[in-house]
Amino acid sequence: MMAGILSGCGGSIGKSSEPVTLTVWTYYNGEQLDAFNALVDSFNDTVGKEKGIVVESSSQGSVNDLETNVMAAAEEKVGASDMPAIFFCICGHSL
């Protein structure tokens, strides 16, 4: 799954001295988060290592927490985190 999401990153990233880091925000918790992090680790150890890409997974809590954090980042609210490269969301707002 992760390789499919990031397969478009292929040619232009190449072999730089510093890896490209992509942050992924999710609403996963428990077993879902464990399974997703296992996919992230597998990607980082294989394709990511080869292409110089590091994926960092960050659970934001519930779906509502994720939506709140994404909207705060998009609106550049004071104290908000920077917008992640990727997020999974079933949100009620158009982003």
PDB file of C-alpha atoms in Angstrom:
ATOM      1  CA  MET A   1       0.000   0.000   0.000  1.00  0.00           C
ATOM      2  CA  MET A   2       2.680   2.489   1.018  1.00  0.00           C
ATOM      3  CA  ALA A   3       4.749   1.721  -2.074  1.00  0.00           C
ATOM      4  CA  GLY A   4       1.677   2.370  -4.211  1.00  0.00           C
ATOM      5  CA  ILE A   5       1.007   5.709  -2.538  1.00  0.00           C
ATOM      6  CA  LEU A   6       4.574   6.838  -3.010  1.00  0.00           C
ATOM      7  CA  SER A   7       5.387   5.208  -6.352  1.00  0.00           C
ATOM      8  CA  GLY A   8       4.965   8.545  -8.112  1.00  0.00           C
ATOM      9  CA  CYS A   9       7.945   9.857  -6.138  1.00  0.00           C
ATOM     10  CA  GLY A  10      10.357   7.620  -8.040  1.00  0.00           C
ATOM     11  CA  GLY A  11      12.499   9.330 -10.638  1.00  0.00           C
ATOM     12  CA  SER A  12      13.027  12.817  -9.287  1.00  0.00           C
ATOM     13  CA  ILE A  13      14.080  11.934  -5.742  1.00  0.00           C
ATOM     14  CA  GLY A  14      17.037   9.800  -6.756  1.00  0.00           C
ATOM     15  CA  LYS A  15      20.083   9.588  -4.572  1.00  0.00           C
ATOM     16  CA  SER A  16      20.524  12.737  -2.555  1.00  0.00           C
ATOM     17  CA  SER A  17      22.722  12.957   0.502  1.00  0.00           C
ATOM     18  CA  GLU A  18      19.693  13.670   2.699  1.00  0.00           C
ATOM     19  CA  PRO A  19      16.551  11.519   2.619  1.00  0.00           C
ATOM     20  CA  VAL A  20      13.187  13.097   1.886  1.00  0.00           C
ATOM     21  CA  THR A  21      10.918  12.812   4.928  1.00  0.00           C
ATOM     22  CA  LEU A  22       7.160  12.520   4.448  1.00  0.00           C
ATOM     23  CA  THR A  23       4.912  12.860   7.469  1.00  0.00           C
ATOM     24  CA  VAL A  24       1.603  10.983   7.407  1.00  0.00           C
ATOM     25  CA  TRP A  25      -1.138  11.898   9.863  1.00  0.00           C
ATOM     26  CA  THR A  26      -3.734   9.234  10.575  1.00  0.00           C
ATOM     27  CA  TYR A  27      -6.636   8.663  12.915  1.00  0.00           C
ATOM     28  CA  TYR A  28      -5.546   5.052  13.456  1.00  0.00           C
ATOM     29  CA  ASN A  29      -5.191   3.691  16.976  1.00  0.00           C
ATOM     30  CA  GLY A  30      -4.607   0.283  18.522  1.00  0.00           C
ATOM     31  CA  GLU A  31      -4.298  -2.618  16.094  1.00  0.00           C
ATOM     32  CA  GLN A  32      -4.921  -0.418  13.030  1.00  0.00           C
ATOM     33  CA  LEU A  33      -2.052   1.856  14.038  1.00  0.00           C
ATOM     34  CA  ASP A  34       0.213  -1.137  14.714  1.00  0.00           C
ATOM     35  CA  ALA A  35      -0.590  -2.605  11.281  1.00  0.00           C
ATOM     36  CA  PHE A  36      -0.083   0.737   9.513  1.00  0.00           C
ATOM     37  CA  ASN A  37       3.214   1.350  11.309  1.00  0.00           C
ATOM     38  CA  ALA A  38       4.368  -2.132  10.250  1.00  0.00           C
ATOM     39  CA  LEU A  39       3.675  -1.114   6.615  1.00  0.00           C
ATOM     40  CA  VAL A  40       5.545   2.159   7.137  1.00  0.00           C
ATOM     41  CA  ASP A  41       8.515   0.296   8.637  1.00  0.00           C
ATOM     42  CA  SER A  42       8.503  -2.190   5.761  1.00  0.00           C
ATOM     43  CA  PHE A  43       8.446   0.642   3.220  1.00  0.00           C
ATOM     44  CA  ASN A  44      11.226   2.534   5.014  1.00  0.00           C
ATOM     45  CA  ASP A  45      13.391  -0.607   5.135  1.00  0.00           C
ATOM     46  CA  THR A  46      12.928  -1.427   1.432  1.00  0.00           C
ATOM     47  CA  VAL A  47      11.721   1.031  -1.220  1.00  0.00           C
ATOM     48  CA  GLY A  48      12.214   4.035   1.034  1.00  0.00           C
ATOM     49  CA  LYS A  49      15.800   3.090   1.777  1.00  0.00           C
ATOM     50  CA  GLU A  50      16.481   2.532  -1.927  1.00  0.00           C
ATOM     51  CA  LYS A  51      14.869   5.817  -3.012  1.00  0.00           C
ATOM     52  CA  GLY A  52      15.953   7.992  -0.081  1.00  0.00           C
ATOM     53  CA  ILE A  53      12.442   8.422   1.354  1.00  0.00           C
ATOM     54  CA  VAL A  54      11.572   8.203   5.049  1.00  0.00           C
ATOM     55  CA  VAL A  55       7.919   8.019   6.045  1.00  0.00           C
ATOM     56  CA  GLU A  56       6.956   9.096   9.558  1.00  0.00           C
ATOM     57  CA  SER A  57       3.535   8.070  10.847  1.00  0.00           C
ATOM     58  CA  SER A  58       1.698  10.159  13.431  1.00  0.00           C
ATOM     59  CA  SER A  59      -1.678   9.258  14.901  1.00  0.00           C
ATOM     60  CA  GLN A  60      -3.630  12.386  15.683  1.00  0.00           C
ATOM     61  CA  GLY A  61      -6.209  10.572  17.819  1.00  0.00           C
ATOM     62  CA  SER A  62      -9.790  10.298  16.643  1.00  0.00           C
ATOM     63  CA  VAL A  63     -11.167  11.265  13.237  1.00  0.00           C
ATOM     64  CA  ASN A  64     -12.410  14.489  14.811  1.00  0.00           C
ATOM     65  CA  ASP A  65      -8.953  15.222  16.280  1.00  0.00           C
ATOM     66  CA  LEU A  66      -7.355  14.624  12.908  1.00  0.00           C
ATOM     67  CA  GLU A  67      -9.838  16.931  11.187  1.00  0.00           C
ATOM     68  CA  THR A  68      -9.251  19.646  13.791  1.00  0.00           C
ATOM     69  CA  ASN A  69      -5.465  19.367  13.438  1.00  0.00           C
ATOM     70  CA  VAL A  70      -5.540  19.366   9.634  1.00  0.00           C
ATOM     71  CA  MET A  71      -7.811  22.405   9.549  1.00  0.00           C
ATOM     72  CA  ALA A  72      -5.641  24.245  12.092  1.00  0.00           C
ATOM     73  CA  ALA A  73      -2.525  23.476  10.041  1.00  0.00           C
ATOM     74  CA  ALA A  74      -4.225  24.515   6.787  1.00  0.00           C
ATOM     75  CA  GLU A  75      -5.358  27.780   8.349  1.00  0.00           C
ATOM     76  CA  GLU A  76      -1.884  28.290   9.869  1.00  0.00           C
ATOM     77  CA  LYS A  77      -3.348  28.872  13.307  1.00  0.00           C
ATOM     78  CA  VAL A  78      -0.958  29.888  16.066  1.00  0.00           C
ATOM     79  CA  GLY A  79       0.451  26.777  17.736  1.00  0.00           C
ATOM     80  CA  ALA A  80      -0.670  24.435  14.955  1.00  0.00           C
ATOM     81  CA  SER A  81       1.746  21.913  13.516  1.00  0.00           C
ATOM     82  CA  ASP A  82       2.939  22.246   9.945  1.00  0.00           C
ATOM     83  CA  MET A  83       0.693  20.564   7.384  1.00  0.00           C
ATOM     84  CA  PRO A  84       1.787  16.973   6.848  1.00  0.00           C
ATOM     85  CA  ALA A  85       2.734  15.661   3.417  1.00  0.00           C
ATOM     86  CA  ILE A  86      -0.133  13.137   3.582  1.00  0.00           C
ATOM     87  CA  PHE A  87      -3.188  12.631   5.774  1.00  0.00           C
ATOM     88  CA  PHE A  88      -6.061  10.158   5.847  1.00  0.00           C
ATOM     89  CA  CYS A  89      -9.361  11.730   6.651  1.00  0.00           C
ATOM     90  CA  ILE A  90     -13.054  11.202   6.353  1.00  0.00           C
ATOM     91  CA  CYS A  91     -13.849  14.820   7.046  1.00  0.00           C
ATOM     92  CA  GLY A  92     -17.000  16.830   6.761  1.00  0.00           C
ATOM     93  CA  HIS A  93     -15.190  19.838   5.279  1.00  0.00           C
ATOM     94  CA  SER A  94     -13.715  20.379   1.844  1.00  0.00           C
ATOM     95  CA  LEU A  95      -9.992  20.937   2.143  1.00  0.00           C
TER      96      LEU A  95
END
